[in-house]
Structures are given as structure tokens and as C-alpha cells.
Amino acid sequence: MPIIQVLCSNPLVNICAVAWFAAQLIKTLLHWFSHGILRLDRLTGSGGMPSSHSALVVSLTIGMARVEGFVSPVFALTIAFAAVVMYDAMGVRRAAGEQAKTINWLLGSYKDFWDVLKSHPLLDFGDDEEVVAPQENVTEEVNQEENAPADETASEQDRKALKEYLGHTPLEVIAGALLGILIAMIYPL
């Protein structure tokens, strides 16, 4: 039996997949309505309203309760799993996203500040000075100047903005959890 058929034959996997996809679709549509731009990468991206991770783990928890009962050890395991995932979304992942916003802002501000300083007429950073050096040092200096722009360009290309959409606010996590409960309750088992 192919793996896809095995996965689709498990109703709990189906509930999780439906909850995750519904959350991602809602997230994409909300971003489209609020920003006026349809970004299809939001279909698989993290962060935003509602939390797809919360929808997934809560739908699994409720589905497990419906299949195994509220007193089963597996239900207890899924509750603990859901609590850790939702706490992580509001805590560690959100903090990482806030740090990424700050770092991106600092890098942009530093570059803007440096551009202003370089263009100031009273400040001279020695870009136009001619250096008189012994002959063997001139060759080395020319090689360094030839390599410098390429290295600078390479480092600018390598530098990417850090991903800021990582975690969730408590409201986004609650919305994801409610979506997960709804889907797990209406999905036929």
C-alpha cells in the first residue's frame, strides 16, 4: 500500500492536514485583504493569524479524545504536545521574530547612517587620498582595491534580511486553537 494511502486512511492525520491547510488559507486571505497583495508564500509560511501550528496540534488533541477517549494516555500525551507547541509559538518563536525585526532595522539604520556620514561635505574618510607607497606595496594595494569591491558586493548579496514572521501573539494562538477544535469536532470519524 503506498504511503499516501496509508496516511490518508488515518482520520487523525486527515484532521491535522485539514486544520493546518484551513489555517494557512485563512492566513493568506487575511494578509491579502489587509495588505492588498496576494502572497502565495503565506500558504506555507509561519507566523500570522491564525496559528496553523496551534490549529494542527489542537485538532489532533480533540480528534484523539474523540477516538481514544479523555482518559486515555495518548490523549494526555497530545495535550502535553499541544501545550508545548503553543507555548513555544508565543514565547521562543515570537521572541526570535522580534529579534529579527530589531536586527533588520539596525542593519538598515546603520547603512543609512553610514551613507549620510559619507556624503557630508565636512567629513573626509580618505576615499580620495592618494597613497604614496614603495613599489612592492603599490602592487599589493592595487590587488586589494581590485578585490575590495567584489568582496563588498558579495557580502551585500550574501546579506539577507532575517525572517520576521516566526511566532504568534496570544490572540493568534487562541484563534488557531479554536479553529483546530472546530475542525476536529465537525470532521466525521
PDB file of C-alpha atoms in Angstrom:
ATOM      1  CA  MET A   1       0.000   0.000   0.000  1.00  0.00           C
ATOM      2  CA  PRO A   2       1.544   3.325  -0.989  1.00  0.00           C
ATOM      3  CA  ILE A   3       2.456   5.681   1.847  1.00  0.00           C
ATOM      4  CA  ILE A   4      -0.073   8.314   0.730  1.00  0.00           C
ATOM      5  CA  GLN A   5      -2.912   5.793   1.018  1.00  0.00           C
ATOM      6  CA  VAL A   6      -1.682   4.751   4.453  1.00  0.00           C
ATOM      7  CA  LEU A   7      -1.579   8.373   5.642  1.00  0.00           C
ATOM      8  CA  CYS A   8      -4.987   9.210   4.140  1.00  0.00           C
ATOM      9  CA  SER A   9      -6.563   6.161   5.774  1.00  0.00           C
ATOM     10  CA  ASN A  10      -5.793   7.595   9.228  1.00  0.00           C
ATOM     11  CA  PRO A  11      -8.570  10.051  10.174  1.00  0.00           C
ATOM     12  CA  LEU A  12      -6.381  11.833  12.727  1.00  0.00           C
ATOM     13  CA  VAL A  13      -3.803  12.640  10.062  1.00  0.00           C
ATOM     14  CA  ASN A  14      -6.617  13.907   7.849  1.00  0.00           C
ATOM     15  CA  ILE A  15      -7.948  16.143  10.646  1.00  0.00           C
ATOM     16  CA  CYS A  16      -4.482  17.597  11.199  1.00  0.00           C
ATOM     17  CA  ALA A  17      -3.967  18.213   7.481  1.00  0.00           C
ATOM     18  CA  VAL A  18      -7.358  19.911   7.094  1.00  0.00           C
ATOM     19  CA  ALA A  19      -6.791  22.101  10.177  1.00  0.00           C
ATOM     20  CA  TRP A  20      -3.315  23.130   9.046  1.00  0.00           C
ATOM     21  CA  PHE A  21      -4.459  23.896   5.478  1.00  0.00           C
ATOM     22  CA  ALA A  22      -7.511  25.849   6.684  1.00  0.00           C
ATOM     23  CA  ALA A  23      -5.319  27.978   8.953  1.00  0.00           C
ATOM     24  CA  GLN A  24      -2.795  28.627   6.190  1.00  0.00           C
ATOM     25  CA  LEU A  25      -5.574  29.532   3.733  1.00  0.00           C
ATOM     26  CA  ILE A  26      -7.182  31.927   6.238  1.00  0.00           C
ATOM     27  CA  LYS A  27      -3.763  33.438   6.950  1.00  0.00           C
ATOM     28  CA  THR A  28      -3.151  34.020   3.233  1.00  0.00           C
ATOM     29  CA  LEU A  29      -6.578  35.561   2.680  1.00  0.00           C
ATOM     30  CA  LEU A  30      -6.287  37.839   5.730  1.00  0.00           C
ATOM     31  CA  HIS A  31      -2.885  39.037   4.519  1.00  0.00           C
ATOM     32  CA  TRP A  32      -4.351  39.675   1.054  1.00  0.00           C
ATOM     33  CA  PHE A  33      -7.280  41.685   2.437  1.00  0.00           C
ATOM     34  CA  SER A  34      -5.212  43.691   4.891  1.00  0.00           C
ATOM     35  CA  HIS A  35      -2.250  44.474   2.600  1.00  0.00           C
ATOM     36  CA  GLY A  36      -3.867  44.313  -0.833  1.00  0.00           C
ATOM     37  CA  ILE A  37      -1.192  41.924  -2.101  1.00  0.00           C
ATOM     38  CA  LEU A  38      -1.729  38.200  -2.638  1.00  0.00           C
ATOM     39  CA  ARG A  39       1.387  36.464  -1.332  1.00  0.00           C
ATOM     40  CA  LEU A  40       1.205  32.760  -2.058  1.00  0.00           C
ATOM     41  CA  ASP A  41       4.208  32.103   0.164  1.00  0.00           C
ATOM     42  CA  ARG A  42       1.871  32.751   3.117  1.00  0.00           C
ATOM     43  CA  LEU A  43       0.265  29.371   2.269  1.00  0.00           C
ATOM     44  CA  THR A  44       3.310  27.663   3.742  1.00  0.00           C
ATOM     45  CA  GLY A  45       4.830  30.465   5.841  1.00  0.00           C
ATOM     46  CA  SER A  46       4.919  30.653   9.602  1.00  0.00           C
ATOM     47  CA  GLY A  47       3.555  33.447  11.765  1.00  0.00           C
ATOM     48  CA  GLY A  48       0.363  35.435  11.296  1.00  0.00           C
ATOM     49  CA  MET A  49      -3.320  34.996  12.074  1.00  0.00           C
ATOM     50  CA  PRO A  50      -4.335  32.256  12.900  1.00  0.00           C
ATOM     51  CA  SER A  51      -1.568  29.985  14.137  1.00  0.00           C
ATOM     52  CA  SER A  52      -1.515  26.908  11.919  1.00  0.00           C
ATOM     53  CA  HIS A  53       0.673  25.012  14.381  1.00  0.00           C
ATOM     54  CA  SER A  54      -1.909  25.591  17.107  1.00  0.00           C
ATOM     55  CA  ALA A  55      -4.728  24.534  14.792  1.00  0.00           C
ATOM     56  CA  LEU A  56      -2.845  21.344  13.918  1.00  0.00           C
ATOM     57  CA  VAL A  57      -1.954  20.237  17.437  1.00  0.00           C
ATOM     58  CA  VAL A  58      -5.316  21.147  18.970  1.00  0.00           C
ATOM     59  CA  SER A  59      -7.182  19.340  16.184  1.00  0.00           C
ATOM     60  CA  LEU A  60      -5.008  16.286  16.897  1.00  0.00           C
ATOM     61  CA  THR A  61      -5.776  16.544  20.618  1.00  0.00           C
ATOM     62  CA  ILE A  62      -9.531  16.817  20.101  1.00  0.00           C
ATOM     63  CA  GLY A  63      -9.502  14.096  17.452  1.00  0.00           C
ATOM     64  CA  MET A  64      -7.579  11.827  19.808  1.00  0.00           C
ATOM     65  CA  ALA A  65     -10.128  12.481  22.538  1.00  0.00           C
ATOM     66  CA  ARG A  66     -12.917  11.533  20.145  1.00  0.00           C
ATOM     67  CA  VAL A  67     -11.154   8.318  19.069  1.00  0.00           C
ATOM     68  CA  GLU A  68      -9.482   7.131  22.290  1.00  0.00           C
ATOM     69  CA  GLY A  69     -11.431   8.959  24.995  1.00  0.00           C
ATOM     70  CA  PHE A  70     -10.478  11.624  27.507  1.00  0.00           C
ATOM     71  CA  VAL A  71      -8.922   9.155  29.956  1.00  0.00           C
ATOM     72  CA  SER A  72      -6.508   7.522  27.519  1.00  0.00           C
ATOM     73  CA  PRO A  73      -2.744   8.016  27.944  1.00  0.00           C
ATOM     74  CA  VAL A  74      -2.465   9.026  24.283  1.00  0.00           C
ATOM     75  CA  PHE A  75      -4.876  11.912  24.871  1.00  0.00           C
ATOM     76  CA  ALA A  76      -2.706  13.086  27.789  1.00  0.00           C
ATOM     77  CA  LEU A  77       0.337  12.910  25.526  1.00  0.00           C
ATOM     78  CA  THR A  78      -1.360  15.024  22.852  1.00  0.00           C
ATOM     79  CA  ILE A  79      -2.385  17.648  25.448  1.00  0.00           C
ATOM     80  CA  ALA A  80       1.219  17.975  26.608  1.00  0.00           C
ATOM     81  CA  PHE A  81       2.407  18.132  22.999  1.00  0.00           C
ATOM     82  CA  ALA A  82      -0.135  20.858  22.141  1.00  0.00           C
ATOM     83  CA  ALA A  83       0.775  22.900  25.235  1.00  0.00           C
ATOM     84  CA  VAL A  84       4.483  22.834  24.385  1.00  0.00           C
ATOM     85  CA  VAL A  85       3.893  23.799  20.747  1.00  0.00           C
ATOM     86  CA  MET A  86       1.553  26.698  21.624  1.00  0.00           C
ATOM     87  CA  TYR A  87       3.821  27.960  24.412  1.00  0.00           C
ATOM     88  CA  ASP A  88       6.774  27.843  22.027  1.00  0.00           C
ATOM     89  CA  ALA A  89       4.818  29.785  19.365  1.00  0.00           C
ATOM     90  CA  MET A  90       4.050  32.591  21.833  1.00  0.00           C
ATOM     91  CA  GLY A  91       7.444  32.532  23.539  1.00  0.00           C
ATOM     92  CA  VAL A  92      10.608  31.422  21.811  1.00  0.00           C
ATOM     93  CA  ARG A  93       9.468  31.736  18.191  1.00  0.00           C
ATOM     94  CA  ARG A  94       7.842  35.119  18.796  1.00  0.00           C
ATOM     95  CA  ALA A  95      10.963  36.393  20.565  1.00  0.00           C
ATOM     96  CA  ALA A  96      13.114  35.210  17.649  1.00  0.00           C
ATOM     97  CA  GLY A  97      10.869  37.125  15.229  1.00  0.00           C
ATOM     98  CA  GLU A  98      11.069  40.286  17.348  1.00  0.00           C
ATOM     99  CA  GLN A  99      14.855  39.978  17.457  1.00  0.00           C
ATOM    100  CA  ALA A 100      14.934  39.565  13.668  1.00  0.00           C
ATOM    101  CA  LYS A 101      12.888  42.780  13.273  1.00  0.00           C
ATOM    102  CA  THR A 102      15.305  44.656  15.510  1.00  0.00           C
ATOM    103  CA  ILE A 103      18.396  43.312  13.752  1.00  0.00           C
ATOM    104  CA  ASN A 104      16.956  44.127  10.309  1.00  0.00           C
ATOM    105  CA  TRP A 105      16.140  47.653  11.497  1.00  0.00           C
ATOM    106  CA  LEU A 106      19.607  48.126  12.973  1.00  0.00           C
ATOM    107  CA  LEU A 107      21.316  46.935   9.792  1.00  0.00           C
ATOM    108  CA  GLY A 108      19.187  49.267   7.675  1.00  0.00           C
ATOM    109  CA  SER A 109      19.723  52.185  10.032  1.00  0.00           C
ATOM    110  CA  TYR A 110      23.473  51.581  10.152  1.00  0.00           C
ATOM    111  CA  LYS A 111      23.716  51.582   6.343  1.00  0.00           C
ATOM    112  CA  ASP A 112      21.606  54.768   6.088  1.00  0.00           C
ATOM    113  CA  PHE A 113      23.664  56.443   8.818  1.00  0.00           C
ATOM    114  CA  TRP A 114      26.922  55.488   7.105  1.00  0.00           C
ATOM    115  CA  ASP A 115      25.648  56.829   3.743  1.00  0.00           C
ATOM    116  CA  VAL A 116      24.760  60.166   5.391  1.00  0.00           C
ATOM    117  CA  LEU A 117      28.176  60.386   7.019  1.00  0.00           C
ATOM    118  CA  LYS A 118      29.994  59.617   3.763  1.00  0.00           C
ATOM    119  CA  SER A 119      28.042  62.298   1.884  1.00  0.00           C
ATOM    120  CA  HIS A 120      28.662  65.017   4.486  1.00  0.00           C
ATOM    121  CA  PRO A 121      30.867  67.783   2.985  1.00  0.00           C
ATOM    122  CA  LEU A 122      32.854  68.444   6.176  1.00  0.00           C
ATOM    123  CA  LEU A 123      33.780  64.829   6.837  1.00  0.00           C
ATOM    124  CA  ASP A 124      36.585  63.162   4.952  1.00  0.00           C
ATOM    125  CA  PHE A 125      37.087  59.431   5.272  1.00  0.00           C
ATOM    126  CA  GLY A 126      40.090  59.337   2.994  1.00  0.00           C
ATOM    127  CA  ASP A 127      38.452  57.793  -0.060  1.00  0.00           C
ATOM    128  CA  ASP A 128      40.074  60.343  -2.383  1.00  0.00           C
ATOM    129  CA  GLU A 129      43.544  60.390  -0.823  1.00  0.00           C
ATOM    130  CA  GLU A 130      46.406  59.157  -2.887  1.00  0.00           C
ATOM    131  CA  VAL A 131      48.807  56.970  -1.022  1.00  0.00           C
ATOM    132  CA  VAL A 132      52.438  57.159  -1.969  1.00  0.00           C
ATOM    133  CA  ALA A 133      53.987  53.850  -1.181  1.00  0.00           C
ATOM    134  CA  PRO A 134      57.051  51.833  -2.144  1.00  0.00           C
ATOM    135  CA  GLN A 135      56.740  49.927  -5.418  1.00  0.00           C
ATOM    136  CA  GLU A 136      56.155  46.463  -3.920  1.00  0.00           C
ATOM    137  CA  ASN A 137      53.389  47.816  -1.671  1.00  0.00           C
ATOM    138  CA  VAL A 138      51.666  49.525  -4.605  1.00  0.00           C
ATOM    139  CA  THR A 139      51.096  46.178  -6.327  1.00  0.00           C
ATOM    140  CA  GLU A 140      49.678  44.688  -3.138  1.00  0.00           C
ATOM    141  CA  GLU A 141      47.477  47.743  -2.603  1.00  0.00           C
ATOM    142  CA  VAL A 142      46.146  47.612  -6.169  1.00  0.00           C
ATOM    143  CA  ASN A 143      45.274  43.945  -5.702  1.00  0.00           C
ATOM    144  CA  GLN A 144      43.431  44.776  -2.503  1.00  0.00           C
ATOM    145  CA  GLU A 145      41.498  47.574  -4.232  1.00  0.00           C
ATOM    146  CA  GLU A 146      40.566  45.271  -7.089  1.00  0.00           C
ATOM    147  CA  ASN A 147      39.299  42.651  -4.669  1.00  0.00           C
ATOM    148  CA  ALA A 148      37.542  45.034  -2.309  1.00  0.00           C
ATOM    149  CA  PRO A 149      34.528  45.962  -4.476  1.00  0.00           C
ATOM    150  CA  ALA A 150      33.941  42.326  -5.416  1.00  0.00           C
ATOM    151  CA  ASP A 151      34.083  41.249  -1.775  1.00  0.00           C
ATOM    152  CA  GLU A 152      31.831  44.121  -0.754  1.00  0.00           C
ATOM    153  CA  THR A 153      29.336  43.229  -3.477  1.00  0.00           C
ATOM    154  CA  ALA A 154      29.463  39.566  -2.491  1.00  0.00           C
ATOM    155  CA  SER A 155      28.839  40.374   1.160  1.00  0.00           C
ATOM    156  CA  GLU A 156      25.899  42.647   0.214  1.00  0.00           C
ATOM    157  CA  GLN A 157      24.418  39.829  -1.860  1.00  0.00           C
ATOM    158  CA  ASP A 158      25.002  37.275   0.896  1.00  0.00           C
ATOM    159  CA  ARG A 159      23.361  39.523   3.481  1.00  0.00           C
ATOM    160  CA  LYS A 160      19.658  38.828   3.550  1.00  0.00           C
ATOM    161  CA  ALA A 161      17.044  40.223   5.833  1.00  0.00           C
ATOM    162  CA  LEU A 162      16.205  37.862   8.658  1.00  0.00           C
ATOM    163  CA  LYS A 163      12.790  36.227   8.617  1.00  0.00           C
ATOM    164  CA  GLU A 164      10.490  38.202  10.905  1.00  0.00           C
ATOM    165  CA  TYR A 165       7.292  36.117  10.697  1.00  0.00           C
ATOM    166  CA  LEU A 166       8.153  33.338  13.109  1.00  0.00           C
ATOM    167  CA  GLY A 167       5.962  33.350  16.187  1.00  0.00           C
ATOM    168  CA  HIS A 168       2.485  34.350  17.205  1.00  0.00           C
ATOM    169  CA  THR A 169       0.684  36.663  19.558  1.00  0.00           C
ATOM    170  CA  PRO A 170      -1.544  35.020  22.180  1.00  0.00           C
ATOM    171  CA  LEU A 171      -4.606  36.038  20.133  1.00  0.00           C
ATOM    172  CA  GLU A 172      -3.249  34.273  17.034  1.00  0.00           C
ATOM    173  CA  VAL A 173      -2.575  31.126  19.070  1.00  0.00           C
ATOM    174  CA  ILE A 174      -6.082  31.187  20.572  1.00  0.00           C
ATOM    175  CA  ALA A 175      -7.609  31.670  17.115  1.00  0.00           C
ATOM    176  CA  GLY A 176      -5.611  28.714  15.800  1.00  0.00           C
ATOM    177  CA  ALA A 177      -6.674  26.566  18.744  1.00  0.00           C
ATOM    178  CA  LEU A 178     -10.353  27.445  18.218  1.00  0.00           C
ATOM    179  CA  LEU A 179     -10.031  26.620  14.523  1.00  0.00           C
ATOM    180  CA  GLY A 180      -8.455  23.275  15.444  1.00  0.00           C
ATOM    181  CA  ILE A 181     -11.294  22.493  17.870  1.00  0.00           C
ATOM    182  CA  LEU A 182     -13.902  23.390  15.265  1.00  0.00           C
ATOM    183  CA  ILE A 183     -12.398  21.237  12.536  1.00  0.00           C
ATOM    184  CA  ALA A 184     -11.823  18.275  14.854  1.00  0.00           C
ATOM    185  CA  MET A 185     -15.423  18.430  16.048  1.00  0.00           C
ATOM    186  CA  ILE A 186     -17.054  18.617  12.608  1.00  0.00           C
ATOM    187  CA  TYR A 187     -14.746  16.144  10.844  1.00  0.00           C
ATOM    188  CA  PRO A 188     -16.556  12.784  10.509  1.00  0.00           C
ATOM    189  CA  LEU A 189     -14.824   9.920  12.313  1.00  0.00           C
TER     190      LEU A 189
END
